[in-house]
Amino acid sequence: MYIDGQWTDAESGATFEVFNPANGALIDTVPDGDARDARRAIEAAARVFPEWSTRTAHQRSGFLYRAYECMMARKSDLASRMTEEQGKPLRAALAEVQYGADFLLWFAEEAKRVYGETIPASRPDQRFLVLHQPIGVVGAITPWNYPVSMVTRKVAPALAAGCTIVLKPAEATPLCAIDVFRVLEEAGLPPGVANLVTARNPEPVGREMLDHPDLHKLTFTGSTEVGKLLARDCADRLKRVSLELGGHAPFVVFDDADPLHAAKGAVLVKFLNTGQACICPNRIFVQRSIYRAFVEAFTDRANKLVAGSGFDEGVRIGPLVDRSALAKVERQVADALEKGASLLCGGRRLTENELDQGWFYAPTVLADVTPDMLIYREETFGPVAPLIPFETESEVLKMANDTRYGLASYVYTRDLARAMRMMEGLRFGIVGINDINPTAASAPFGGMKESGLGREGGREGIREYLETKLVGMSI
Ligand code: ADP
């Protein structure tokens, strides 16, 4: 753990083990923190807050620039660590480290753009000023699926705004977070400004964040279930909260699109990180007249994806994170088949060539999925693609919006007017039009409905860490 500028053990002395999900091998052990460690970290962050928040924006920006440079210099080490700890193919891990570094660079720039306002007052002897000031100490809880970029997406804007932070990374991927903190340390992080508490059981650390009066904001990325739990507790104390939660992305392919091009895009984003991304399509709607052509092209491509160790050349499918992730995928596939879906490829755990040492599941395509199936409603977080035919634009818009989630959505069409209608009608925070990667550090990322509250990245990202203060002045 990294608390108040020191690498430290848990106060209890406890540790926990971190395993490689591709082969079950032990990688390392890390401190198993609890409420006492979280308290120590929050108190360090609170102590240094007055000093950090009154540094100039240019000074905070300078630190983030250095952190960006340090992360770029360590890019390949960080990526290897990620492949070992999280399982994604090395090429994808390199792309993620770049994405992670992009947040450091972006918020180094945004730090200098926290503008205030003057507002014309109605009295001649009055002036109004609006200031944006850092919220204070931030608690951040991050997931395992993007173990570097989800850390910098929170730490960079918090520090840019002038906040100090305590981070609890996911129990499956503490080593990536430790490496990010090494980067911050190397860049000259002042003691206490960012602190890392690793823990096997997240609950006591989360509780301390919620209970501690000096922590004013919680930012969380993870499941909708845990997000709601934390938001409820934040409500009791009226702590500020940002949530980036689950998704159930629709991917809509109209018959004016090239089915082969659309299938290529759909495979890339569906099987991204083995389906373990909150922006992965969970319902692929294809207009009836090109359904057959799309299904064939999609299945053909999905069939060719190679599963294995992310360090092996050509591997595109890494392991699932753990046994329960595998069980969830198996349950959804069994349910869909029972209710009449057709299995076009995959549909089983992979165990050959030592894949049984990890949690591998074959890229799977289910055709003719219907709304009564679990997979139509529940987030899968695995390599299973449900395909659904549709007839008309108005029908598919209704079906696409028929979910409690509202994070990402995708539309393939060459008809500009249709693209505009869909873009406006989809109740999702992100819409990709003929675009499977509508994300960047410079763009706001976040969901509507049960996919969350607030936005990360973009101009919006730093606002999540700022309070608005009105100053009225009589002159
Ligand atoms: P996932 O399904 O992605 O594992 P979770 O919501 O379980 O999603 O986990 C995301 C993050 O939330 C992880 O860092 C995890 O440790 C943390 N977490 C899970 N449960 C709690 C809790 N009760 N309090 C605080 N943090 C939690």
Short mmCIF file of C-alpha atoms and ligand atoms in Angstrom, two decimals:
data_model
loop_
_atom_site.label_atom_id
_atom_site.label_comp_id
_atom_site.label_asym_id
_atom_site.label_seq_id
_atom_site.Cartn_x
_atom_site.Cartn_y
_atom_site.Cartn_z
CA MET A 1 0.00 0.00 0.00
CA TYR A 2 1.10 3.56 -0.46
CA ILE A 3 0.05 5.91 2.34
CA ASP A 4 1.39 9.39 3.03
CA GLY A 5 4.29 8.91 0.65
CA GLN A 6 5.40 5.56 2.15
CA TRP A 7 5.12 2.00 0.86
CA THR A 8 3.60 0.22 3.82
CA ASP A 9 2.13 -3.04 5.09
CA ALA A 10 -1.40 -3.35 6.41
CA GLU A 11 -1.63 -2.41 10.07
CA SER A 12 -2.87 -5.93 10.78
CA GLY A 13 0.13 -7.38 8.94
CA ALA A 14 -2.26 -9.43 6.78
CA THR A 15 -1.60 -10.08 3.10
CA PHE A 16 -3.50 -11.70 0.25
CA GLU A 17 -2.47 -13.49 -2.90
CA VAL A 18 -2.86 -12.39 -6.50
CA PHE A 19 -3.23 -15.00 -9.22
CA ASN A 20 -2.82 -15.12 -12.98
CA PRO A 21 -6.34 -15.84 -14.34
CA ALA A 22 -4.92 -17.57 -17.44
CA ASN A 23 -3.17 -20.35 -15.53
CA GLY A 24 -3.96 -19.97 -11.84
CA ALA A 25 -0.29 -19.28 -10.97
CA LEU A 26 0.48 -17.19 -7.91
CA ILE A 27 1.98 -13.85 -8.99
CA ASP A 28 2.56 -12.05 -5.72
CA THR A 29 1.12 -11.18 -2.34
CA VAL A 30 -0.01 -7.69 -1.33
CA PRO A 31 -1.09 -6.05 1.94
CA ASP A 32 -4.65 -6.82 2.98
CA GLY A 33 -5.86 -3.45 4.26
CA ASP A 34 -8.86 -2.76 6.44
CA ALA A 35 -10.65 0.22 7.98
CA ARG A 36 -7.59 1.26 9.99
CA ASP A 37 -5.46 1.56 6.86
CA ALA A 38 -8.21 3.42 5.05
CA ARG A 39 -8.46 5.85 7.98
CA ARG A 40 -4.72 6.44 7.94
CA ALA A 41 -4.88 7.14 4.21
CA ILE A 42 -7.89 9.48 4.49
CA GLU A 43 -6.21 11.38 7.30
CA ALA A 44 -3.01 11.79 5.28
CA ALA A 45 -5.06 13.02 2.31
CA ALA A 46 -6.98 15.45 4.53
CA ARG A 47 -3.76 16.79 6.09
CA VAL A 48 -2.18 17.64 2.76
CA PHE A 49 -5.38 18.92 1.09
CA PRO A 50 -4.93 22.61 2.11
CA GLU A 51 -1.43 22.61 0.65
CA TRP A 52 -2.21 20.70 -2.58
CA SER A 53 -5.43 22.59 -3.31
CA THR A 54 -3.70 25.96 -3.05
CA ARG A 55 -0.84 25.10 -5.38
CA THR A 56 -1.31 26.80 -8.69
CA ALA A 57 -3.12 24.91 -11.40
CA HIS A 58 0.12 25.15 -13.38
CA GLN A 59 2.01 23.32 -10.65
CA ARG A 60 -0.59 20.54 -10.46
CA SER A 61 -0.58 20.35 -14.23
CA GLY A 62 3.23 20.05 -14.22
CA PHE A 63 3.01 17.05 -11.92
CA LEU A 64 0.45 15.33 -14.18
CA TYR A 65 2.61 15.97 -17.25
CA ARG A 66 5.54 14.31 -15.50
CA ALA A 67 3.32 11.39 -14.53
CA TYR A 68 2.28 11.07 -18.19
CA GLU A 69 5.92 10.98 -19.29
CA CYS A 70 6.81 8.41 -16.63
CA MET A 71 3.87 6.19 -17.59
CA MET A 72 4.83 6.33 -21.27
CA ALA A 73 8.40 5.35 -20.35
CA ARG A 74 7.08 2.33 -18.44
CA LYS A 75 4.42 1.43 -20.97
CA SER A 76 5.63 -2.02 -21.87
CA ASP A 77 6.30 -3.07 -18.24
CA LEU A 78 2.84 -1.94 -17.22
CA ALA A 79 1.25 -3.77 -20.14
CA SER A 80 3.06 -7.02 -19.31
CA ARG A 81 1.98 -6.72 -15.70
CA MET A 82 -1.61 -6.24 -16.87
CA THR A 83 -1.56 -9.26 -19.17
CA GLU A 84 -0.20 -11.37 -16.33
CA GLU A 85 -2.63 -10.11 -13.71
CA GLN A 86 -5.79 -9.48 -15.72
CA GLY A 87 -5.33 -11.73 -18.75
CA LYS A 88 -5.98 -9.47 -21.74
CA PRO A 89 -3.77 -9.92 -24.81
CA LEU A 90 -0.56 -7.88 -24.66
CA ARG A 91 -1.58 -5.71 -27.59
CA ALA A 92 -4.81 -4.76 -25.84
CA ALA A 93 -2.88 -4.15 -22.62
CA LEU A 94 -0.55 -1.75 -24.44
CA ALA A 95 -3.57 0.09 -25.82
CA GLU A 96 -5.02 0.32 -22.33
CA VAL A 97 -1.83 1.75 -20.83
CA GLN A 98 -1.88 4.36 -23.58
CA TYR A 99 -5.51 5.14 -22.71
CA GLY A 100 -4.52 5.34 -19.03
CA ALA A 101 -1.65 7.72 -19.82
CA ASP A 102 -3.99 9.81 -22.00
CA PHE A 103 -6.01 10.71 -18.89
CA LEU A 104 -2.88 12.02 -17.19
CA LEU A 105 -2.10 14.18 -20.21
CA TRP A 106 -5.68 15.34 -20.75
CA PHE A 107 -6.16 16.40 -17.14
CA ALA A 108 -2.72 18.01 -17.04
CA GLU A 109 -4.24 20.30 -19.65
CA GLU A 110 -7.70 20.63 -18.09
CA ALA A 111 -6.16 21.56 -14.71
CA LYS A 112 -5.40 24.96 -16.24
CA ARG A 113 -8.91 25.45 -17.60
CA VAL A 114 -11.02 25.56 -14.46
CA TYR A 115 -12.53 28.93 -15.30
CA GLY A 116 -14.82 30.93 -13.04
CA GLU A 117 -17.53 33.41 -14.02
CA THR A 118 -18.76 36.87 -13.21
CA ILE A 119 -22.51 37.36 -13.34
CA PRO A 120 -24.21 40.74 -13.82
CA ALA A 121 -26.01 41.58 -10.58
CA SER A 122 -29.29 43.46 -10.29
CA ARG A 123 -27.98 45.98 -7.75
CA PRO A 124 -25.53 48.58 -8.98
CA ASP A 125 -23.38 48.13 -5.87
CA GLN A 126 -23.25 44.34 -6.12
CA ARG A 127 -20.93 41.97 -7.96
CA PHE A 128 -21.26 38.20 -8.36
CA LEU A 129 -18.34 35.84 -8.82
CA VAL A 130 -18.55 32.10 -9.34
CA LEU A 131 -15.57 29.99 -8.27
CA HIS A 132 -14.99 26.30 -8.85
CA GLN A 133 -13.09 24.77 -5.99
CA PRO A 134 -11.90 21.23 -5.23
CA ILE A 135 -14.37 19.11 -3.25
CA GLY A 136 -11.77 17.82 -0.80
CA VAL A 137 -10.63 14.27 -0.08
CA VAL A 138 -11.94 11.77 -2.63
CA GLY A 139 -12.45 8.03 -2.17
CA ALA A 140 -12.07 6.03 -5.39
CA ILE A 141 -13.03 2.38 -5.93
CA THR A 142 -12.03 0.77 -9.22
CA PRO A 143 -12.68 -2.53 -11.04
CA TRP A 144 -10.37 -5.23 -12.38
CA ASN A 145 -11.30 -5.18 -16.09
CA TYR A 146 -9.35 -2.00 -16.97
CA PRO A 147 -6.92 -1.97 -14.06
CA VAL A 148 -4.71 0.95 -15.18
CA SER A 149 -6.99 3.31 -17.08
CA MET A 150 -9.81 3.18 -14.51
CA VAL A 151 -7.27 4.33 -11.90
CA THR A 152 -5.90 7.28 -13.90
CA ARG A 153 -9.42 8.23 -15.08
CA LYS A 154 -10.17 9.06 -11.43
CA VAL A 155 -6.79 10.04 -9.96
CA ALA A 156 -5.85 12.46 -12.76
CA PRO A 157 -8.97 14.68 -12.68
CA ALA A 158 -9.10 14.61 -8.88
CA LEU A 159 -5.50 15.82 -8.60
CA ALA A 160 -5.96 18.30 -11.44
CA ALA A 161 -8.93 19.83 -9.61
CA GLY A 162 -6.90 20.16 -6.41
CA CYS A 163 -8.46 17.23 -4.54
CA THR A 164 -6.47 14.58 -2.74
CA ILE A 165 -7.44 10.94 -3.07
CA VAL A 166 -7.53 7.47 -1.52
CA LEU A 167 -7.82 4.64 -4.01
CA LYS A 168 -8.99 1.10 -3.37
CA PRO A 169 -8.36 -1.02 -6.47
CA ALA A 170 -10.17 -4.29 -7.19
CA GLU A 171 -8.92 -7.28 -5.22
CA ALA A 172 -8.14 -9.17 -8.47
CA THR A 173 -5.78 -6.48 -9.81
CA PRO A 174 -3.94 -4.63 -7.03
CA LEU A 175 -0.56 -5.07 -8.76
CA CYS A 176 -1.48 -2.83 -11.69
CA ALA A 177 -2.59 -0.16 -9.23
CA ILE A 178 0.69 -0.51 -7.35
CA ASP A 179 2.55 0.02 -10.64
CA VAL A 180 0.49 3.14 -11.38
CA PHE A 181 1.42 4.50 -7.94
CA ARG A 182 5.09 3.78 -8.66
CA VAL A 183 4.67 5.98 -11.72
CA LEU A 184 3.09 8.74 -9.62
CA GLU A 185 5.87 8.45 -7.06
CA GLU A 186 8.52 8.65 -9.75
CA ALA A 187 6.82 11.79 -11.10
CA GLY A 188 7.25 13.46 -7.69
CA LEU A 189 3.88 12.90 -5.99
CA PRO A 190 3.89 14.86 -2.71
CA PRO A 191 3.19 12.64 0.35
CA GLY A 192 -0.51 12.13 1.07
CA VAL A 193 -1.84 13.60 -2.19
CA ALA A 194 -2.71 10.17 -3.60
CA ASN A 195 -2.87 7.05 -1.41
CA LEU A 196 -3.39 3.41 -2.23
CA VAL A 197 -5.12 0.92 0.05
CA THR A 198 -5.24 -2.66 -1.22
CA ALA A 199 -7.70 -5.08 0.36
CA ARG A 200 -9.10 -8.52 -0.28
CA ASN A 201 -12.42 -7.63 1.31
CA PRO A 202 -13.59 -4.27 -0.07
CA GLU A 203 -16.36 -3.72 2.45
CA PRO A 204 -14.46 -2.35 5.51
CA VAL A 205 -12.40 0.03 3.36
CA GLY A 206 -15.52 1.21 1.53
CA ARG A 207 -17.32 1.66 4.84
CA GLU A 208 -14.51 3.76 6.27
CA MET A 209 -14.62 5.96 3.19
CA LEU A 210 -18.35 6.45 3.66
CA ASP A 211 -18.13 6.98 7.43
CA HIS A 212 -15.11 9.26 7.63
CA PRO A 213 -16.23 12.88 7.95
CA ASP A 214 -13.15 14.18 6.13
CA LEU A 215 -13.93 12.31 2.92
CA HIS A 216 -16.34 14.34 0.81
CA LYS A 217 -16.73 12.46 -2.43
CA LEU A 218 -16.87 8.88 -3.62
CA THR A 219 -16.17 7.87 -7.20
CA PHE A 220 -16.90 4.28 -8.12
CA THR A 221 -16.63 2.09 -11.19
CA GLY A 222 -18.08 -1.41 -10.95
CA SER A 223 -21.34 -3.29 -10.85
CA THR A 224 -24.73 -1.57 -10.69
CA GLU A 225 -25.53 -3.64 -7.61
CA VAL A 226 -22.57 -2.37 -5.56
CA GLY A 227 -22.92 1.13 -7.03
CA LYS A 228 -26.47 1.39 -5.70
CA LEU A 229 -25.37 0.15 -2.31
CA LEU A 230 -22.66 2.80 -2.08
CA ALA A 231 -24.95 5.52 -3.44
CA ARG A 232 -27.49 4.73 -0.71
CA ASP A 233 -24.84 5.20 1.95
CA CYS A 234 -23.58 8.37 0.28
CA ALA A 235 -27.16 9.67 0.39
CA ASP A 236 -27.29 9.22 4.17
CA ARG A 237 -24.26 11.45 4.55
CA LEU A 238 -24.91 13.55 1.43
CA LYS A 239 -21.46 12.79 0.12
CA ARG A 240 -20.93 13.61 -3.52
CA VAL A 241 -20.93 10.50 -5.68
CA SER A 242 -20.01 9.56 -9.25
CA LEU A 243 -20.89 6.12 -10.54
CA GLU A 244 -19.84 4.31 -13.69
CA LEU A 245 -21.78 1.05 -13.62
CA GLY A 246 -22.95 -1.80 -15.80
CA GLY A 247 -24.27 -1.69 -19.33
CA HIS A 248 -26.31 -3.70 -21.78
CA ALA A 249 -25.33 -2.13 -25.09
CA PRO A 250 -27.53 -2.56 -28.14
CA PHE A 251 -25.70 -2.88 -31.47
CA VAL A 252 -28.13 -2.09 -34.31
CA VAL A 253 -27.34 -3.01 -37.90
CA PHE A 254 -29.67 -1.59 -40.58
CA ASP A 255 -30.00 -3.19 -44.00
CA ASP A 256 -28.40 -0.23 -45.76
CA ALA A 257 -25.10 -1.02 -43.99
CA ASP A 258 -22.52 -3.43 -45.35
CA PRO A 259 -23.16 -6.60 -43.31
CA LEU A 260 -19.53 -7.70 -43.57
CA HIS A 261 -18.18 -4.39 -42.33
CA ALA A 262 -20.76 -4.31 -39.54
CA ALA A 263 -19.96 -7.90 -38.53
CA LYS A 264 -16.26 -7.07 -38.34
CA GLY A 265 -16.98 -4.13 -36.03
CA ALA A 266 -19.44 -6.09 -33.93
CA VAL A 267 -16.95 -8.93 -33.35
CA LEU A 268 -14.22 -6.49 -32.35
CA VAL A 269 -16.31 -4.71 -29.74
CA LYS A 270 -18.29 -7.74 -28.53
CA PHE A 271 -15.15 -9.75 -27.76
CA LEU A 272 -13.17 -6.79 -26.48
CA ASN A 273 -11.47 -7.89 -23.26
CA THR A 274 -13.29 -11.24 -23.67
CA GLY A 275 -16.59 -9.40 -23.37
CA GLN A 276 -15.58 -7.99 -20.00
CA ALA A 277 -16.19 -4.31 -20.71
CA CYS A 278 -19.21 -2.26 -19.74
CA ILE A 279 -19.47 -1.00 -23.33
CA CYS A 280 -19.61 -4.49 -24.91
CA PRO A 281 -22.75 -5.13 -26.99
CA ASN A 282 -25.17 -7.39 -25.17
CA ARG A 283 -27.89 -7.43 -27.83
CA ILE A 284 -26.99 -7.34 -31.51
CA PHE A 285 -30.06 -6.37 -33.57
CA VAL A 286 -29.86 -7.02 -37.31
CA GLN A 287 -32.47 -6.02 -39.88
CA ARG A 288 -34.17 -9.10 -41.30
CA SER A 289 -33.10 -8.78 -44.94
CA ILE A 290 -29.38 -8.91 -44.07
CA TYR A 291 -29.71 -11.09 -40.96
CA ARG A 292 -28.46 -14.24 -42.66
CA ALA A 293 -25.45 -12.54 -44.28
CA PHE A 294 -24.54 -10.83 -41.04
CA VAL A 295 -24.91 -13.98 -38.94
CA GLU A 296 -22.64 -15.91 -41.29
CA ALA A 297 -19.93 -13.25 -41.37
CA PHE A 298 -20.13 -12.70 -37.63
CA THR A 299 -19.96 -16.39 -36.76
CA ASP A 300 -17.11 -16.96 -39.17
CA ARG A 301 -15.04 -14.24 -37.53
CA ALA A 302 -15.97 -15.25 -33.97
CA ASN A 303 -14.98 -18.83 -34.74
CA LYS A 304 -11.49 -17.74 -35.74
CA LEU A 305 -10.71 -15.92 -32.49
CA VAL A 306 -7.92 -17.71 -30.66
CA ALA A 307 -8.09 -18.12 -26.89
CA GLY A 308 -5.05 -18.49 -24.68
CA SER A 309 -2.33 -16.69 -22.80
CA GLY A 310 -2.28 -13.02 -23.64
CA PHE A 311 1.48 -13.28 -24.11
CA ASP A 312 1.06 -15.61 -27.12
CA GLU A 313 1.07 -14.05 -30.57
CA GLY A 314 -2.32 -14.06 -32.26
CA VAL A 315 -4.38 -14.62 -29.09
CA ARG A 316 -7.51 -12.45 -28.96
CA ILE A 317 -9.48 -14.10 -26.15
CA GLY A 318 -8.11 -14.08 -22.63
CA PRO A 319 -9.58 -15.78 -19.58
CA LEU A 320 -12.62 -14.68 -17.63
CA VAL A 321 -11.79 -13.16 -14.29
CA ASP A 322 -12.91 -16.00 -12.04
CA ARG A 323 -15.09 -19.04 -11.54
CA SER A 324 -18.25 -17.06 -10.88
CA ALA A 325 -17.84 -15.10 -14.12
CA LEU A 326 -17.63 -18.42 -15.95
CA ALA A 327 -20.68 -19.75 -14.10
CA LYS A 328 -22.71 -16.66 -15.07
CA VAL A 329 -21.88 -17.12 -18.76
CA GLU A 330 -22.74 -20.83 -18.59
CA ARG A 331 -26.05 -20.05 -16.90
CA GLN A 332 -27.04 -17.45 -19.50
CA VAL A 333 -26.14 -19.71 -22.43
CA ALA A 334 -28.01 -22.71 -20.96
CA ASP A 335 -31.07 -20.54 -20.34
CA ALA A 336 -31.05 -19.14 -23.89
CA LEU A 337 -30.71 -22.60 -25.44
CA GLU A 338 -33.49 -23.95 -23.28
CA LYS A 339 -35.74 -21.11 -24.46
CA GLY A 340 -35.07 -21.70 -28.15
CA ALA A 341 -31.92 -19.78 -29.19
CA SER A 342 -29.63 -21.53 -31.69
CA LEU A 343 -25.98 -22.08 -30.88
CA LEU A 344 -23.84 -21.18 -33.89
CA CYS A 345 -20.42 -21.53 -32.30
CA GLY A 346 -18.78 -21.96 -28.91
CA GLY A 347 -21.12 -22.60 -26.03
CA ARG A 348 -18.59 -24.34 -23.80
CA ARG A 349 -15.73 -23.86 -21.44
CA LEU A 350 -12.32 -24.33 -23.07
CA THR A 351 -10.14 -26.91 -21.40
CA GLU A 352 -7.75 -28.22 -24.05
CA ASN A 353 -4.00 -27.36 -24.15
CA GLU A 354 -3.88 -26.40 -20.49
CA LEU A 355 -6.67 -23.87 -20.87
CA ASP A 356 -8.31 -25.74 -18.01
CA GLN A 357 -5.82 -24.02 -15.71
CA GLY A 358 -7.68 -20.74 -16.33
CA TRP A 359 -11.27 -19.56 -16.76
CA PHE A 360 -11.59 -19.75 -20.53
CA TYR A 361 -14.88 -19.78 -22.40
CA ALA A 362 -15.18 -20.17 -26.16
CA PRO A 363 -16.35 -17.19 -28.23
CA THR A 364 -20.04 -17.96 -28.54
CA VAL A 365 -22.75 -16.89 -30.96
CA LEU A 366 -26.43 -17.31 -30.13
CA ALA A 367 -28.94 -16.61 -32.91
CA ASP A 368 -32.64 -15.78 -32.55
CA VAL A 369 -32.40 -14.52 -29.00
CA THR A 370 -35.73 -13.33 -27.54
CA PRO A 371 -36.72 -10.95 -24.72
CA ASP A 372 -37.67 -13.75 -22.34
CA MET A 373 -34.06 -14.97 -22.13
CA LEU A 374 -31.80 -13.91 -19.25
CA ILE A 375 -29.11 -12.73 -21.65
CA TYR A 376 -31.54 -10.22 -23.17
CA ARG A 377 -31.76 -8.39 -19.82
CA GLU A 378 -28.73 -9.30 -17.70
CA GLU A 379 -25.26 -8.00 -18.39
CA THR A 380 -23.13 -10.95 -19.57
CA PHE A 381 -19.54 -9.75 -19.08
CA GLY A 382 -18.31 -12.64 -21.18
CA PRO A 383 -17.68 -13.74 -24.78
CA VAL A 384 -21.27 -14.48 -25.78
CA ALA A 385 -22.96 -12.63 -28.66
CA PRO A 386 -26.77 -12.70 -28.79
CA LEU A 387 -28.16 -11.95 -32.28
CA ILE A 388 -31.72 -10.75 -32.75
CA PRO A 389 -33.52 -10.03 -36.05
CA PHE A 390 -35.76 -6.96 -36.39
CA GLU A 391 -38.05 -5.45 -39.03
CA THR A 392 -38.36 -1.66 -38.68
CA GLU A 393 -36.49 1.34 -37.31
CA SER A 394 -39.19 2.29 -34.82
CA GLU A 395 -39.37 -1.29 -33.56
CA VAL A 396 -35.63 -1.56 -33.03
CA LEU A 397 -35.38 1.79 -31.28
CA LYS A 398 -37.97 0.62 -28.80
CA MET A 399 -36.20 -2.72 -28.32
CA ALA A 400 -32.80 -1.05 -27.94
CA ASN A 401 -34.12 1.27 -25.22
CA ASP A 402 -35.92 -1.55 -23.42
CA THR A 403 -33.28 -1.98 -20.72
CA ARG A 404 -32.60 -0.55 -17.27
CA TYR A 405 -29.09 0.26 -18.46
CA GLY A 406 -27.98 3.23 -20.58
CA LEU A 407 -24.25 3.26 -21.17
CA ALA A 408 -23.07 2.51 -24.72
CA SER A 409 -25.00 1.85 -27.93
CA TYR A 410 -24.00 1.33 -31.55
CA VAL A 411 -25.70 1.88 -34.90
CA TYR A 412 -24.56 0.81 -38.34
CA THR A 413 -26.26 2.63 -41.20
CA ARG A 414 -25.31 4.68 -44.25
CA ASP A 415 -28.48 6.73 -44.08
CA LEU A 416 -27.66 10.07 -42.48
CA ALA A 417 -31.22 10.94 -41.46
CA ARG A 418 -31.67 7.55 -39.87
CA ALA A 419 -28.35 7.94 -38.04
CA MET A 420 -29.58 11.27 -36.65
CA ARG A 421 -32.93 9.85 -35.56
CA MET A 422 -31.26 6.93 -33.81
CA MET A 423 -28.61 9.15 -32.22
CA GLU A 424 -31.33 11.35 -30.75
CA GLY A 425 -33.66 8.52 -29.76
CA LEU A 426 -31.25 6.18 -28.01
CA ARG A 427 -31.34 6.61 -24.21
CA PHE A 428 -27.64 5.92 -23.77
CA GLY A 429 -24.75 8.10 -22.64
CA ILE A 430 -22.62 6.99 -25.59
CA VAL A 431 -23.67 6.33 -29.21
CA GLY A 432 -21.25 4.95 -31.79
CA ILE A 433 -22.41 5.46 -35.37
CA ASN A 434 -20.47 3.14 -37.64
CA ASP A 435 -17.92 3.47 -34.85
CA ILE A 436 -17.01 0.77 -32.37
CA ASN A 437 -14.67 2.87 -30.27
CA PRO A 438 -16.48 6.06 -29.29
CA THR A 439 -14.20 6.64 -26.29
CA ALA A 440 -11.17 8.84 -25.59
CA ALA A 441 -9.74 10.74 -22.64
CA SER A 442 -10.96 13.94 -24.29
CA ALA A 443 -14.60 12.77 -24.49
CA PRO A 444 -17.21 12.42 -21.72
CA PHE A 445 -17.85 8.80 -20.76
CA GLY A 446 -20.79 7.72 -18.64
CA GLY A 447 -24.26 6.33 -18.51
CA MET A 448 -27.91 7.18 -18.21
CA LYS A 449 -30.46 5.26 -16.15
CA GLU A 450 -28.93 2.47 -14.03
CA SER A 451 -25.56 2.77 -15.78
CA GLY A 452 -24.51 5.55 -13.47
CA LEU A 453 -24.22 9.17 -12.47
CA GLY A 454 -21.75 11.70 -13.80
CA ARG A 455 -19.17 11.61 -16.56
CA GLU A 456 -15.48 10.78 -16.68
CA GLY A 457 -12.99 12.21 -19.13
CA GLY A 458 -13.64 15.16 -21.39
CA ARG A 459 -14.36 18.66 -20.11
CA GLU A 460 -16.96 17.12 -17.81
CA GLY A 461 -14.46 14.85 -16.06
CA ILE A 462 -12.87 17.49 -13.86
CA ARG A 463 -16.22 18.99 -12.82
CA GLU A 464 -17.00 15.84 -10.86
CA TYR A 465 -14.28 16.95 -8.44
CA LEU A 466 -15.28 20.60 -8.14
CA GLU A 467 -17.79 22.48 -6.01
CA THR A 468 -19.39 25.69 -7.24
CA LYS A 469 -19.09 28.67 -4.92
CA LEU A 470 -21.01 31.89 -5.41
CA VAL A 471 -19.51 35.08 -4.04
CA GLY A 472 -21.72 38.15 -3.73
CA MET A 473 -19.83 41.34 -3.08
CA SER A 474 -21.18 44.75 -2.11
CA ILE A 475 -18.96 47.52 -3.29
P1 ADP B 1 -17.28 -6.47 -10.62
O1 ADP B 1 -18.51 -7.22 -10.95
O2 ADP B 1 -16.73 -5.64 -11.70
O3 ADP B 1 -16.27 -7.22 -9.83
P2 ADP B 1 -17.90 -5.04 -8.22
O4 ADP B 1 -18.88 -3.95 -8.15
O5 ADP B 1 -18.09 -6.25 -7.38
O6 ADP B 1 -17.85 -5.34 -9.74
O7 ADP B 1 -16.43 -4.49 -7.93
C1 ADP B 1 -15.94 -3.28 -8.36
C2 ADP B 1 -15.15 -2.64 -7.24
O8 ADP B 1 -16.01 -2.45 -6.14
C3 ADP B 1 -13.99 -3.49 -6.73
O9 ADP B 1 -12.92 -2.64 -6.37
C4 ADP B 1 -14.58 -4.13 -5.50
O10 ADP B 1 -13.59 -4.48 -4.56
C5 ADP B 1 -15.44 -3.01 -4.98
N1 ADP B 1 -16.52 -3.43 -4.07
C6 ADP B 1 -17.32 -4.52 -4.16
N2 ADP B 1 -18.19 -4.56 -3.12
C7 ADP B 1 -17.95 -3.46 -2.36
C8 ADP B 1 -18.51 -2.92 -1.15
N3 ADP B 1 -19.53 -3.52 -0.52
N4 ADP B 1 -18.00 -1.76 -0.68
C9 ADP B 1 -17.00 -1.15 -1.31
N5 ADP B 1 -16.43 -1.59 -2.44
C10 ADP B 1 -16.89 -2.74 -2.97
#
